[in-house]
PDB file of C-alpha atoms in Angstrom:
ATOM      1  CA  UNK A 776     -36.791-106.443-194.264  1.00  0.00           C
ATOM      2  CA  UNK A 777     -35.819-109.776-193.124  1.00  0.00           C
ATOM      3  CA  UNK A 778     -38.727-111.749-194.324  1.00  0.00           C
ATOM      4  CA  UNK A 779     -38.840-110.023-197.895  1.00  0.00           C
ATOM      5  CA  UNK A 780     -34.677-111.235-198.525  1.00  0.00           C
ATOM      6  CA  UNK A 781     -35.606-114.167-198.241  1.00  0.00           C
ATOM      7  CA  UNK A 782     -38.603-114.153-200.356  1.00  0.00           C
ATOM      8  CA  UNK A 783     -38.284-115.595-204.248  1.00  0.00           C
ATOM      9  CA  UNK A 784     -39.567-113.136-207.043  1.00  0.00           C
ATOM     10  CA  UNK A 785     -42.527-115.059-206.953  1.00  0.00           C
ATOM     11  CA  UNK A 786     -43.856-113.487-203.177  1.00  0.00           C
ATOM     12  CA  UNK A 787     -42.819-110.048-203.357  1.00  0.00           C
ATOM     13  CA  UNK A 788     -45.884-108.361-204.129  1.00  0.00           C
ATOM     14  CA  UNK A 789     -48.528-111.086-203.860  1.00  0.00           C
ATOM     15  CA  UNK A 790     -51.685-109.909-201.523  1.00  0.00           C
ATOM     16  CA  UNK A 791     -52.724-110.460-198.898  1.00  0.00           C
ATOM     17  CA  UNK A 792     -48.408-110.555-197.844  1.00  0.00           C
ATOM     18  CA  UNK A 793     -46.244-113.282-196.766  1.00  0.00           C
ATOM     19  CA  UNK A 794     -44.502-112.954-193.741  1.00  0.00           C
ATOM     20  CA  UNK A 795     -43.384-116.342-193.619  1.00  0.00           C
ATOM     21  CA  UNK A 796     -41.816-116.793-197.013  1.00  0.00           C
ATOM     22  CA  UNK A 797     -41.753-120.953-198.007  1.00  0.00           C
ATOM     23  CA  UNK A 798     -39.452-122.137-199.098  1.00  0.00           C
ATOM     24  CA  UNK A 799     -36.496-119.630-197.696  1.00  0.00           C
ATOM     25  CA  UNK A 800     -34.787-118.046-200.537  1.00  0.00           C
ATOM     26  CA  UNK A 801     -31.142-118.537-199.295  1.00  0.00           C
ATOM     27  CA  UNK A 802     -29.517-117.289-202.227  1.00  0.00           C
ATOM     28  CA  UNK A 803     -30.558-113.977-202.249  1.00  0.00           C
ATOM     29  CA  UNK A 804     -27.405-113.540-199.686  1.00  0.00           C
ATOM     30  CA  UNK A 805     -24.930-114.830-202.080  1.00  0.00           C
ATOM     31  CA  UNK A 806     -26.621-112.790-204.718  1.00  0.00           C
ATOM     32  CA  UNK A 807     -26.257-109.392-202.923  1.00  0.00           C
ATOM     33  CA  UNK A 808     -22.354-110.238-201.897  1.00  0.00           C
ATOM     34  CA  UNK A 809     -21.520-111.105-205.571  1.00  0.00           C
ATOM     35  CA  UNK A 810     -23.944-109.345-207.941  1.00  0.00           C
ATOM     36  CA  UNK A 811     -21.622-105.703-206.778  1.00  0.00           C
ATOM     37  CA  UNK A 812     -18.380-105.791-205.181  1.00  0.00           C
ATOM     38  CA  UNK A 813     -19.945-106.360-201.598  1.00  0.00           C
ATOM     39  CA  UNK A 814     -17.126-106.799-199.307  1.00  0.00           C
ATOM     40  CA  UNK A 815     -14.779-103.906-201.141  1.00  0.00           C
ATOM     41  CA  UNK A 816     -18.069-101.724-200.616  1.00  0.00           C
ATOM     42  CA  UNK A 817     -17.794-103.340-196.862  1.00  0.00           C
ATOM     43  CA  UNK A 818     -13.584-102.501-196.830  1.00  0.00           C
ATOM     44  CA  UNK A 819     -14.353 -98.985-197.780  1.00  0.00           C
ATOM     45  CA  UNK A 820     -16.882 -98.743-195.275  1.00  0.00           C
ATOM     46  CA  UNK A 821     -14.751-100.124-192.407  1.00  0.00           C
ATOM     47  CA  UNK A 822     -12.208 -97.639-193.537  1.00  0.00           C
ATOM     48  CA  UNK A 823     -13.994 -94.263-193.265  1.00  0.00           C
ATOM     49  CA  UNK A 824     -16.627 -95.469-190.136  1.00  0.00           C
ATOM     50  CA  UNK A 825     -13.018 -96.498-187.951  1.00  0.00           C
ATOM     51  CA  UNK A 826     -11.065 -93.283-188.675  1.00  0.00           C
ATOM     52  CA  UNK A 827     -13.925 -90.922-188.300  1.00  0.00           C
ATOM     53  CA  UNK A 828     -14.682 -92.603-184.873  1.00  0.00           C
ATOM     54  CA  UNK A 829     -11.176 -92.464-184.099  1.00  0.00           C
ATOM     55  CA  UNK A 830     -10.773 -88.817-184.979  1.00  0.00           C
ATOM     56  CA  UNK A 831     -14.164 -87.963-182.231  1.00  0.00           C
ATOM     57  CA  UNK A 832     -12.566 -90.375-179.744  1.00  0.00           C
ATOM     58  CA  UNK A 833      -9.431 -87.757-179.742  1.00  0.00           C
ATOM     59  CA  UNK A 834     -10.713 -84.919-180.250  1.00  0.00           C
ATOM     60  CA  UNK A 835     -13.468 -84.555-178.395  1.00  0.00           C
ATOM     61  CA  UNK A 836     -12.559 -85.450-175.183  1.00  0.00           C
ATOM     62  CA  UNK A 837      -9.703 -82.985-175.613  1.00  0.00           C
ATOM     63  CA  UNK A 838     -11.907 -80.090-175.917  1.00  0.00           C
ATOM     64  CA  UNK A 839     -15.031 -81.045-173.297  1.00  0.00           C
ATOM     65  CA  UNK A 840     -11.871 -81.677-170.770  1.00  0.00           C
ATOM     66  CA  UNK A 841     -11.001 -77.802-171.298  1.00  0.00           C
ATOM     67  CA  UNK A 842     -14.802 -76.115-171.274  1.00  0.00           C
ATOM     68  CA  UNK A 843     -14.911 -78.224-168.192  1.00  0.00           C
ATOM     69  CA  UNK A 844     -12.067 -78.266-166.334  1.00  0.00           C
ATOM     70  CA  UNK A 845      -9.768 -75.831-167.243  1.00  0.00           C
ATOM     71  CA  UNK A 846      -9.674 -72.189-166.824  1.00  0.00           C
ATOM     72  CA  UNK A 847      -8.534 -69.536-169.671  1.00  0.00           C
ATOM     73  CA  UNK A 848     -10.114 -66.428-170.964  1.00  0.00           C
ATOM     74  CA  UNK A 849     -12.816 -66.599-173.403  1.00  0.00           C
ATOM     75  CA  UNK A 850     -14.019 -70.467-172.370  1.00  0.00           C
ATOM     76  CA  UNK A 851     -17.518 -69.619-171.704  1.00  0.00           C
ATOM     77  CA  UNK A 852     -18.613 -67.811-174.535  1.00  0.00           C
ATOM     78  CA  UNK A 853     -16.484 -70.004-176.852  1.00  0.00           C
ATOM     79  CA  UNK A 854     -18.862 -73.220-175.440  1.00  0.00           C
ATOM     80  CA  UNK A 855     -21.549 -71.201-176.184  1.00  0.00           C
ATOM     81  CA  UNK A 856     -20.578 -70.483-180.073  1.00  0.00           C
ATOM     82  CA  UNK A 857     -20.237 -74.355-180.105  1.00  0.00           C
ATOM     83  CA  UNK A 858     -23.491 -74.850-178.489  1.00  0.00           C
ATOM     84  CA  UNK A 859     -24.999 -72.442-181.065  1.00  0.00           C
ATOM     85  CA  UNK A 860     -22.949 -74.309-184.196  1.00  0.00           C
ATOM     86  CA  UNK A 861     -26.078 -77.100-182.571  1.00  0.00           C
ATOM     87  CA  UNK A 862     -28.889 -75.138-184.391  1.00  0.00           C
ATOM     88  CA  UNK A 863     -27.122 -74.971-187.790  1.00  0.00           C
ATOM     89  CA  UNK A 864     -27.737 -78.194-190.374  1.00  0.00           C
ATOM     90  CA  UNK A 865     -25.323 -80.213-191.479  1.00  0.00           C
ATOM     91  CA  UNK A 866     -26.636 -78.247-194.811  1.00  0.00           C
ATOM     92  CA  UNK A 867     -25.794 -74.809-194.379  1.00  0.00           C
ATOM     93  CA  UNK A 868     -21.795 -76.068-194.876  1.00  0.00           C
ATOM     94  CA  UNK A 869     -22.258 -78.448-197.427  1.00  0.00           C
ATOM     95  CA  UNK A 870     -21.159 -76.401-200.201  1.00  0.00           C
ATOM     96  CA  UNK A 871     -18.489 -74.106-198.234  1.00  0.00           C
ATOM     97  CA  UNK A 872     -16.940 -77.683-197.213  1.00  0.00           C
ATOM     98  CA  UNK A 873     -17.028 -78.695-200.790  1.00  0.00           C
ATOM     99  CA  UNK A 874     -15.621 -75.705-202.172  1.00  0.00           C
ATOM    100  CA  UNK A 875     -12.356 -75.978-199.272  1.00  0.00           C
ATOM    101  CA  UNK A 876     -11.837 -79.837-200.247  1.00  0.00           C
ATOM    102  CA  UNK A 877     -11.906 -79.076-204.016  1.00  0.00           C
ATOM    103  CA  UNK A 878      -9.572 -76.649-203.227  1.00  0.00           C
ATOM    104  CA  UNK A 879      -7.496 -78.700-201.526  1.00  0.00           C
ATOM    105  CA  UNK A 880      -7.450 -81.224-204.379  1.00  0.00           C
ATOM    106  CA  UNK A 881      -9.240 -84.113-201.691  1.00  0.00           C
ATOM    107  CA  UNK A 882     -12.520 -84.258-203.829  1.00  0.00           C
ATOM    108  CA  UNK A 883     -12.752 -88.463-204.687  1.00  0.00           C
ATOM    109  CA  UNK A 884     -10.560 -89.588-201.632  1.00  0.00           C
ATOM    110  CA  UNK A 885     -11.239 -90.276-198.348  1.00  0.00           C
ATOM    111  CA  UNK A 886     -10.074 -87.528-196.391  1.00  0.00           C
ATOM    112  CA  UNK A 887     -13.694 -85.384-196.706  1.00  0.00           C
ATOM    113  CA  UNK A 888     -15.547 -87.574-194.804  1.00  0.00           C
ATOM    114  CA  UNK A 889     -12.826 -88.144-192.094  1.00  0.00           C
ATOM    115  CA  UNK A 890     -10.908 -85.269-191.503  1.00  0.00           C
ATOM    116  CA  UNK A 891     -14.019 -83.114-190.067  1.00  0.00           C
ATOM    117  CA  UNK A 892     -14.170 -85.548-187.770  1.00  0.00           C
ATOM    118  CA  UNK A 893     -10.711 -84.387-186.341  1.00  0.00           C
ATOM    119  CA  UNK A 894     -11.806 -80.596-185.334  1.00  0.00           C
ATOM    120  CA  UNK A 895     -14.612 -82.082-182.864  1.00  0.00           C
ATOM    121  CA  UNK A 896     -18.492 -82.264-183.596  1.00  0.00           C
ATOM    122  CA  UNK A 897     -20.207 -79.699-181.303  1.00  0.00           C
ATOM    123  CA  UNK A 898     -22.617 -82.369-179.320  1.00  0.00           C
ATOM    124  CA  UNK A 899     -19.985 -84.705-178.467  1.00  0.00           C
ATOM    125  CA  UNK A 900     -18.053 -81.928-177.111  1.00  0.00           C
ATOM    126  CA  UNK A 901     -21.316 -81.157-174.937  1.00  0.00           C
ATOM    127  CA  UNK A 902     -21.753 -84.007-173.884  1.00  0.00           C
ATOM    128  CA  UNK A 903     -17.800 -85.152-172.830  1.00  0.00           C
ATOM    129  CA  UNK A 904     -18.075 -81.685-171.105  1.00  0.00           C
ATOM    130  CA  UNK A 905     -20.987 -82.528-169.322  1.00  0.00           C
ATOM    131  CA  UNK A 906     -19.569 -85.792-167.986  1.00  0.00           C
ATOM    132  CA  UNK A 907     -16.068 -84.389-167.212  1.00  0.00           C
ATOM    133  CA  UNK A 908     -17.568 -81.729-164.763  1.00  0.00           C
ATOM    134  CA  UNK A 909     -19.917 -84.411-162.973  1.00  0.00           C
ATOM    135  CA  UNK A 910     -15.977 -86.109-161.715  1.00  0.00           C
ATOM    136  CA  UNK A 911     -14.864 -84.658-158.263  1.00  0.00           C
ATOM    137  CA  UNK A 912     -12.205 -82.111-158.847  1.00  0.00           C
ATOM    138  CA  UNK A 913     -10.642 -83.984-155.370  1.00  0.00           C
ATOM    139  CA  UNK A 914      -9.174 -86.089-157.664  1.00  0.00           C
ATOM    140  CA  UNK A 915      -7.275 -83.517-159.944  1.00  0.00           C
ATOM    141  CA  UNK A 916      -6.150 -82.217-157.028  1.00  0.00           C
ATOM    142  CA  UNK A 917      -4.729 -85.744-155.483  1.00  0.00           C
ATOM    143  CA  UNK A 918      -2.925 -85.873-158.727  1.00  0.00           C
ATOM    144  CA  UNK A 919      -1.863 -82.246-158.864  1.00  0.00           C
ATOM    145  CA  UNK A 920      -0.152 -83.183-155.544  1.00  0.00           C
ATOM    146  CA  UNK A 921       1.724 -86.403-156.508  1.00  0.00           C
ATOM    147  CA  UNK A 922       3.351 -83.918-159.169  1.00  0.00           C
ATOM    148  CA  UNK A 923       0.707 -84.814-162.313  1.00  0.00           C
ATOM    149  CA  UNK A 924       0.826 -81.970-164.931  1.00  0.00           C
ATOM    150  CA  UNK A 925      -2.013 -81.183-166.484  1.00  0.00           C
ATOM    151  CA  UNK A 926      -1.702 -83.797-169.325  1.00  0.00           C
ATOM    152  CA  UNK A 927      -0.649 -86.604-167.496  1.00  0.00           C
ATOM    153  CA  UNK A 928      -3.737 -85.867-165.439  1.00  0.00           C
ATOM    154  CA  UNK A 929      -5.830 -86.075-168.342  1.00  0.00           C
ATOM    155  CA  UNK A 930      -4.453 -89.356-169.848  1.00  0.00           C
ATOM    156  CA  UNK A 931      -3.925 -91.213-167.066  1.00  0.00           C
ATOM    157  CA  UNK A 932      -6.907 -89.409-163.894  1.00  0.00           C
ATOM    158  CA  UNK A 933      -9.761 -88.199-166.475  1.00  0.00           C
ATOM    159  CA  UNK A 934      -9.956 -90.065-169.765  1.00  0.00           C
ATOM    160  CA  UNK A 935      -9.796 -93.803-167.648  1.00  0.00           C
ATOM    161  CA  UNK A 936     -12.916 -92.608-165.674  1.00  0.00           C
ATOM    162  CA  UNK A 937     -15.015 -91.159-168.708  1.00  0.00           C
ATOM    163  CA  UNK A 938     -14.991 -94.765-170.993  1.00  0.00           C
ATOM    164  CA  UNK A 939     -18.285 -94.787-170.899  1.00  0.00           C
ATOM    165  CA  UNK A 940     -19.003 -91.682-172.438  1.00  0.00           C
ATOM    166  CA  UNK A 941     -16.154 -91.921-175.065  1.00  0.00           C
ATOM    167  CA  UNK A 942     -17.595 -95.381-176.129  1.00  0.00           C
ATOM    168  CA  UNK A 943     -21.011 -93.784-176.554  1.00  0.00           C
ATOM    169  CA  UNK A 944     -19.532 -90.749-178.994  1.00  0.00           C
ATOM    170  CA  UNK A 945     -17.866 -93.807-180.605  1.00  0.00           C
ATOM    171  CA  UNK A 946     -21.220 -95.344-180.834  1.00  0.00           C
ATOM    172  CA  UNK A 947     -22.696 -92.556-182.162  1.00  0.00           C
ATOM    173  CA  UNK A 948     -20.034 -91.342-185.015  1.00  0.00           C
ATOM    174  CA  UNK A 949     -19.831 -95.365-186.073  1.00  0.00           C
ATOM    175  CA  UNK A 950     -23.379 -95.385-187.026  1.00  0.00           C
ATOM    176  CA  UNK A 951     -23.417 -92.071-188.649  1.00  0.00           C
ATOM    177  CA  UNK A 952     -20.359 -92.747-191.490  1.00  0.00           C
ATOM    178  CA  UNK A 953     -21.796 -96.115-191.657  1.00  0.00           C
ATOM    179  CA  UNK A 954     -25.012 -95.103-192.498  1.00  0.00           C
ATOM    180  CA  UNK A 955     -23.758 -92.014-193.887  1.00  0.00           C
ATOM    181  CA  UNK A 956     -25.251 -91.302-197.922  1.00  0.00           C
ATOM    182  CA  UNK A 957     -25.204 -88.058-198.641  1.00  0.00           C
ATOM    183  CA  UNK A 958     -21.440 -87.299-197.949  1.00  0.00           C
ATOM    184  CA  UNK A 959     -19.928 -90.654-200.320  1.00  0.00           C
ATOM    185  CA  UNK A 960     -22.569 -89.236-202.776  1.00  0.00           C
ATOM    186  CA  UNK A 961     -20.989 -85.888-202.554  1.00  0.00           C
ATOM    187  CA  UNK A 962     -17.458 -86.694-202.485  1.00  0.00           C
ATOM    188  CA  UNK A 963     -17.091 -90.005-203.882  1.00  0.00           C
ATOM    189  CA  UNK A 964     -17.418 -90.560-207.811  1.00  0.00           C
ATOM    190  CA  UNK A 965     -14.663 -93.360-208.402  1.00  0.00           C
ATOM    191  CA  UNK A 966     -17.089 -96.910-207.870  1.00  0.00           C
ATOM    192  CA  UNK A 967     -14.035 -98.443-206.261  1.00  0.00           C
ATOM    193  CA  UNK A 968     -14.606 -96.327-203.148  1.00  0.00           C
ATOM    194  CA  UNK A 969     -17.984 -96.633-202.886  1.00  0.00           C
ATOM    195  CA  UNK A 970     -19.360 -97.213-199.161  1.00  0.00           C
ATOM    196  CA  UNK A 971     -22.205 -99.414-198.571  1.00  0.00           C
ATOM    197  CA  UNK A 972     -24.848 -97.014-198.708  1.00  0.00           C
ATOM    198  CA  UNK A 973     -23.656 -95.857-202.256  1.00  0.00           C
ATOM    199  CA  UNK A 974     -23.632 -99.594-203.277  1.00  0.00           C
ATOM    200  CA  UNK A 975     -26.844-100.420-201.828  1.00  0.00           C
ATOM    201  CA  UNK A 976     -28.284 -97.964-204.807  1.00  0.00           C
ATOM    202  CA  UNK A 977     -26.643-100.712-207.345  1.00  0.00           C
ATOM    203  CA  UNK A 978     -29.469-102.722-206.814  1.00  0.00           C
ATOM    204  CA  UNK A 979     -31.942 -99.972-208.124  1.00  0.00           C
ATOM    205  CA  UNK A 980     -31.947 -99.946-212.070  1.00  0.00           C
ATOM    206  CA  UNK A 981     -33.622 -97.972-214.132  1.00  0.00           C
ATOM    207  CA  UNK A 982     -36.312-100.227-214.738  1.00  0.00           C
ATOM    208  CA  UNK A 983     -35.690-102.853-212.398  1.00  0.00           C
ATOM    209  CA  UNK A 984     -34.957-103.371-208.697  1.00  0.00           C
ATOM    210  CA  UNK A 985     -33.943-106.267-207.046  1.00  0.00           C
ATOM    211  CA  UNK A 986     -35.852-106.144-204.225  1.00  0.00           C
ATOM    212  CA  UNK A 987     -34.806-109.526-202.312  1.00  0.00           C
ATOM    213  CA  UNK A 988     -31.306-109.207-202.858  1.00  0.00           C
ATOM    214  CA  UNK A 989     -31.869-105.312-202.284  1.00  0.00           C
ATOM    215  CA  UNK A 990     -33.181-106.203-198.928  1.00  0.00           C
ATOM    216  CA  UNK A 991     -30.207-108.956-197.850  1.00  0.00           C
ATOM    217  CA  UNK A 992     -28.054-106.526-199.014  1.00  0.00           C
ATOM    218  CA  UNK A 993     -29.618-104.215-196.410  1.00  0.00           C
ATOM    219  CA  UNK A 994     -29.338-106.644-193.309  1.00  0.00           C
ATOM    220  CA  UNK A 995     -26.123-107.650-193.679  1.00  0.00           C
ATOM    221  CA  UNK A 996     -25.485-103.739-193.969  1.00  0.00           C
ATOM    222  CA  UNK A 997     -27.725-103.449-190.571  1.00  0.00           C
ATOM    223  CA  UNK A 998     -25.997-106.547-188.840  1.00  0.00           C
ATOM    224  CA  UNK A 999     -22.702-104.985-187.794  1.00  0.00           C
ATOM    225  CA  UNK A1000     -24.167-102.124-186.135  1.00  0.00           C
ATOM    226  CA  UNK A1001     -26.505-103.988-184.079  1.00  0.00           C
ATOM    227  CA  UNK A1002     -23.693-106.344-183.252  1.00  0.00           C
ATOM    228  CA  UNK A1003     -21.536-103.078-182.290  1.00  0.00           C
ATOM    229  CA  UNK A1004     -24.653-101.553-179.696  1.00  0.00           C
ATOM    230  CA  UNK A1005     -25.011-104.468-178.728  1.00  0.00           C
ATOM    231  CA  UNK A1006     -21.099-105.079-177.236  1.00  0.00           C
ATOM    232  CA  UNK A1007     -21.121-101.449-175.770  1.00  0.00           C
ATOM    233  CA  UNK A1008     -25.115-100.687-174.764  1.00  0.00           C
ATOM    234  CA  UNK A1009     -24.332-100.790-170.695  1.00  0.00           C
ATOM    235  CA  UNK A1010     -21.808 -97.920-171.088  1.00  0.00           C
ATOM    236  CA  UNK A1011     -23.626 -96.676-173.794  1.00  0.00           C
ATOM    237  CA  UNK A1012     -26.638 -95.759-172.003  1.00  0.00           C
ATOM    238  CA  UNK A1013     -24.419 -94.898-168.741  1.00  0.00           C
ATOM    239  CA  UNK A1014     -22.600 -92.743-171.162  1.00  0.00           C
ATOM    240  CA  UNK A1015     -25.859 -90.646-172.121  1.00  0.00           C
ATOM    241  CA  UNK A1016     -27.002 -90.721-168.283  1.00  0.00           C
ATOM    242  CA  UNK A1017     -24.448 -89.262-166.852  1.00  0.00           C
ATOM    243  CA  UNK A1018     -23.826 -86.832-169.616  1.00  0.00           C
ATOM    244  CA  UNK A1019     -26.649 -84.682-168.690  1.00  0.00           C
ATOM    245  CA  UNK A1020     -26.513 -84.612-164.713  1.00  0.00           C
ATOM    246  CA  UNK A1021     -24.383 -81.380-164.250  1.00  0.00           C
ATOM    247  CA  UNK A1022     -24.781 -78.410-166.307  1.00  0.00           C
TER     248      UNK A1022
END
């Protein structure tokens, strides 16, 4: 991918291939930033990828903190329904969720590919459940004594002591509304709001594709998530370690 946006026209399909193109076409960058609205596409992006993450980072935690700590009626076989909500694609709701947004009048904003992320996503809730019942309950209990209710012990005992595994649901939401297609194509018709998977398809004509500027368009696209693993891997990886000690 690298090595073909920086090709000219000239190397793309010549045989046997070019790895090292000469001389580096440079401009194919400033082509793909200014041949569509690049950084708008990139705004938009930011936008949806941020909230969504923030709306797992809250919710999430919430609920794995009560399958694992808590105690109420009904919390076993409710984990397993979400457990079992595991084995059903993304799919199956597509067209019920469509249906409730249209309804709502949200169809060509925003809000469908941000607000699901709000009400929890069933393996993030496994896994901050997983990693909330590997802590020592000594430590609720130190806190129950010093007069902690139950929230303060979750803000200020729990949620300090599980970063890692918040940072990797982070992790793992960011990548999936950035690289996220299907739901812009869904919900999204007004170009203005296109994300950068939806602009990416700009470069595809009907009869002609822009292959080099296609493909710079596709690592600066790639670049910020790499950059973003690359910041968080230690707790990422901690994060998915410890989330699968204690069942």
């Amino acid at each position: 991918m690298v090595s073909t946006s920086l090709k000219p026209s000239t190397q793309l399909f010549v045989y046997p291939p070019v790895w090292l193109p000469e001389p580096f076409e440079w401009s194919n960058y400033y082509k793909a930033v200014t041949t569509v609205p690049f950084f708008a596409y990139l705004q938009n992006t930011v936008i949806v990828a941020c909230c969504a993450t923030l709306g797992v980072v809250i919710s999430c935690p919430l609920a794995g903190y009560s399958f694992a700590r808590l105690q109420w009626r009904g919390r076993d076989t409710l984990f397993l329904v979400t457990l079992a909500v595991l084995m059903v694609p993304s799919q199956v709701t597509m067209v019920s969720l469509f249906i409730i947004f249209s309804k709502l009048n949200l169809v060509g904003t925003f809000y469908p590919l941000i607000l699901p992320s709000f009400f929890g996503a069933p393996f993030f809730i496994f896994l901050m459940r997983q990693f909330f019942k590997q802590l020592p309950k000594s430590l609720e209990d130190a806190a129950r004594i010093d007069g902690c209710s139950e929230i303060r012990i979750y803000t200020r005992v729990m949620l300090p002591l599980c970063q890692p595994a918040i940072l990797t649901i982070a992790l793992f939401q960011f990548m999936h509304s950035w690289n996220d297609f299907v739901g812009p194509l869904i919900y999204l018709s007004d170009e203005r709001l296109y994300t950068l998977q939806l602009g990416l398809q700009q470069f595809k004509q009907a009869y002609h594709t822009e292959w080099s500027q296609l493909m710079a368009a596709s690592v600066l696209v790639a670049v910020p998530i790499i950059v973003f693993y690359f910041f968080v891997q230690r707790s990422f990886i901690q994060g998915i370690t410890f989330g699968g000690i204690k069942g």
